[in-house]
CSV table of C-alpha atoms and ligand atoms in Angstrom, one decimal:
chain,number,residue,atom,x,y,z
W,33,MET,CA,23.0,-10.7,38.4
W,34,ARG,CA,24.8,-12.3,35.5
W,35,ASP,CA,23.1,-12.5,32.1
W,36,ILE,CA,23.4,-16.3,32.2
W,37,GLU,CA,21.3,-16.4,35.3
W,38,LEU,CA,18.7,-14.0,33.9
W,39,ILE,CA,18.4,-16.1,30.8
W,40,ALA,CA,18.1,-19.3,33.0
W,41,HIS,CA,15.1,-17.7,34.7
W,42,ALA,CA,13.5,-16.9,31.4
W,43,ARG,CA,14.2,-20.4,30.1
W,44,GLU,CA,12.7,-22.0,33.1
W,45,MET,CA,9.4,-20.1,32.4
W,46,THR,CA,9.0,-21.7,29.0
W,47,ARG,CA,8.2,-24.9,30.8
W,48,ARG,CA,5.2,-23.2,32.4
W,49,SER,CA,3.9,-21.7,29.2
W,50,TYR,CA,0.4,-22.5,28.0
W,51,ALA,CA,0.7,-22.5,24.2
W,52,PRO,CA,-1.6,-25.2,22.8
W,53,TYR,CA,-2.5,-23.1,19.7
W,54,SER,CA,0.8,-21.8,18.5
W,55,GLY,CA,3.0,-24.5,20.1
W,56,TYR,CA,5.5,-21.6,20.7
W,57,ARG,CA,6.5,-21.5,24.4
W,58,VAL,CA,8.0,-18.3,25.6
W,59,GLY,CA,9.6,-17.3,28.9
W,60,ALA,CA,10.7,-13.8,30.0
W,61,ALA,CA,12.7,-12.5,32.9
W,62,LEU,CA,13.0,-8.9,34.0
W,63,LEU,CA,15.6,-7.5,36.3
W,64,GLY,CA,14.0,-4.8,38.4
W,65,VAL,CA,15.8,-1.7,39.6
W,66,ASN,CA,15.4,-3.2,43.1
W,67,GLY,CA,17.6,-6.2,42.1
W,68,LYS,CA,14.8,-8.7,42.0
W,69,VAL,CA,13.9,-10.9,39.0
W,70,TYR,CA,10.3,-11.1,37.7
W,71,THR,CA,9.3,-13.8,35.3
W,72,GLY,CA,6.4,-14.7,33.1
W,73,CYS,CA,5.4,-17.0,30.3
W,74,ASN,CA,2.9,-16.7,27.5
W,75,ILE,CA,-0.7,-17.8,28.3
W,76,GLU,CA,-2.8,-18.4,25.2
W,77,SER,CA,-6.5,-18.4,24.9
W,78,ALA,CA,-9.1,-20.2,22.6
W,79,SER,CA,-10.1,-16.6,21.9
W,80,TYR,CA,-6.7,-16.0,20.4
W,81,GLY,CA,-6.6,-12.2,20.9
W,82,ALA,CA,-6.9,-12.7,24.6
W,83,THR,CA,-3.4,-14.3,24.7
W,84,ILE,CA,-0.9,-12.6,27.0
W,85,CYS,CA,2.8,-12.7,26.1
W,86,ALA,CA,5.5,-13.7,28.5
W,87,GLU,CA,7.0,-10.2,28.8
W,88,ARG,CA,3.7,-8.6,29.8
W,89,ALA,CA,3.0,-11.5,32.2
W,90,ALA,CA,6.4,-10.7,33.8
W,91,ILE,CA,5.5,-7.0,34.0
W,92,ALA,CA,2.3,-7.8,35.8
W,93,ASN,CA,4.2,-10.0,38.2
W,94,ALA,CA,6.6,-7.2,39.0
W,95,PHE,CA,3.7,-4.8,39.6
W,96,ARG,CA,2.2,-7.2,42.1
W,97,ASP,CA,5.5,-6.7,44.0
W,98,GLY,CA,5.5,-2.9,43.6
W,99,CYS,CA,8.3,-2.8,41.0
W,100,GLN,CA,7.7,-0.7,37.9
W,101,LYS,CA,11.2,-0.1,36.5
W,102,PHE,CA,13.5,-2.6,34.9
W,103,ILE,CA,17.2,-2.6,33.9
W,104,ARG,CA,17.6,-5.8,31.9
W,105,ALA,CA,15.3,-8.4,30.3
W,106,ALA,CA,15.7,-11.8,28.8
W,107,VAL,CA,13.3,-13.4,26.3
W,108,ILE,CA,13.5,-16.9,25.0
W,109,SER,CA,11.3,-19.5,23.4
W,110,ASP,CA,11.6,-23.3,23.1
W,111,LYS,CA,12.8,-23.0,19.5
W,112,ASN,CA,16.2,-22.6,18.0
W,113,GLU,CA,15.5,-19.2,16.5
W,114,ILE,CA,16.2,-16.0,18.4
W,115,CYS,CA,13.0,-14.7,20.2
W,116,THR,CA,12.4,-10.9,20.0
W,117,PRO,CA,9.6,-9.2,21.8
W,118,CYS,CA,6.4,-8.6,19.7
W,119,GLY,CA,5.3,-5.0,19.0
W,120,ILE,CA,2.8,-4.8,21.9
W,121,CYS,CA,5.5,-6.0,24.4
W,122,ARG,CA,8.0,-3.5,23.0
W,123,GLN,CA,5.5,-0.7,23.7
W,124,MET,CA,4.9,-2.0,27.2
W,125,LEU,CA,8.6,-2.4,28.0
W,126,TYR,CA,9.3,1.1,26.7
W,127,GLU,CA,6.7,2.5,29.1
W,128,PHE,CA,8.4,1.2,32.2
W,129,SER,CA,12.1,1.1,31.3
W,130,GLU,CA,14.2,3.9,29.9
W,131,HIS,CA,17.3,2.4,28.3
W,132,LEU,CA,16.3,-1.2,29.0
W,133,MET,CA,18.7,-3.8,27.6
W,134,ILE,CA,17.0,-6.9,26.2
W,135,LEU,CA,18.7,-10.3,25.8
W,136,CYS,CA,16.9,-12.0,22.9
W,137,CYS,CA,17.7,-15.7,23.1
W,138,SER,CA,17.2,-19.0,21.3
W,139,ALA,CA,16.7,-22.4,23.0
W,140,ASP,CA,20.1,-23.6,21.6
W,141,GLY,CA,22.1,-20.8,23.3
W,142,LYS,CA,22.2,-17.9,20.8
W,143,VAL,CA,22.0,-14.5,22.5
W,144,VAL,CA,21.6,-11.1,20.8
W,145,GLU,CA,21.4,-7.9,22.9
W,146,TYR,CA,19.3,-4.9,21.9
W,147,SER,CA,18.3,-1.7,23.7
W,148,ILE,CA,14.6,-0.9,23.8
W,149,GLU,CA,15.4,2.2,21.7
W,150,GLU,CA,16.8,-0.1,19.0
W,151,LEU,CA,13.7,-2.3,19.1
W,152,LEU,CA,11.3,0.6,19.3
W,153,PRO,CA,12.9,3.7,17.7
W,154,HIS,CA,11.0,7.0,18.1
W,155,GLY,CA,8.6,5.2,20.6
W,156,PHE,CA,5.5,6.9,21.8
W,157,GLY,CA,5.5,7.4,25.6
W,158,ASN,CA,4.1,9.5,28.4
W,159,ASP,CA,6.5,12.4,27.5
W,160,ASN,CA,4.8,12.8,24.1
W,161,MET,CA,1.6,13.8,25.8
W,162,LYS,CA,3.1,16.6,27.9
S,41,THU,N1,4.8,-14.4,22.3
S,41,THU,C1,5.3,-14.0,23.5
S,41,THU,O1,5.0,-14.5,24.6
S,41,THU,N2,6.2,-12.9,23.5
S,41,THU,C2,6.6,-12.3,22.3
S,41,THU,O2,7.1,-11.2,22.4
S,41,THU,C3,6.4,-13.0,21.1
S,41,THU,C4,5.1,-13.8,21.0
S,41,THU,C5,3.9,-15.5,22.3
S,41,THU,C6,2.4,-15.1,22.1
S,41,THU,C7,1.9,-16.4,21.5
S,41,THU,O3,1.4,-17.2,22.6
S,41,THU,C8,3.0,-17.1,20.9
S,41,THU,O4,4.2,-16.4,21.3
S,41,THU,C9,3.0,-17.0,19.3
S,41,THU,O5,2.9,-15.7,18.9
């Protein structure tokens, strides 16, 4: 799958976002090791802390299909600033994806690519507890 397609999947999900509190609509797309794409959007809550981010919604969607490993990801918002994963999502992506590459995008077409190790250096994972 080409990056432009993965980004298009993520962008499409911003339209399904529920973000009445922040007004910041996010879409994420994960390319699984099985070649399938899993998408998610942010779902906010009146109890703000209950909000789920687009990336974690996409992970949950993949788990529903039995996929737990990802190769590439795209994250985008409806704003013209580059969207990068929040700290909680970096931790969750790190858990399931060694060497994941993440395309961080803006609504007006900017793309910056980071590895999960760049976004979460010295991350804490399952191996740390062995
Ligand atoms: N958000 C995401 O969906 N993903 C991120 O990694 C950044 C933050 C959402 C959560 C909240 O609904 C809104 O963006 C503002 O923080």
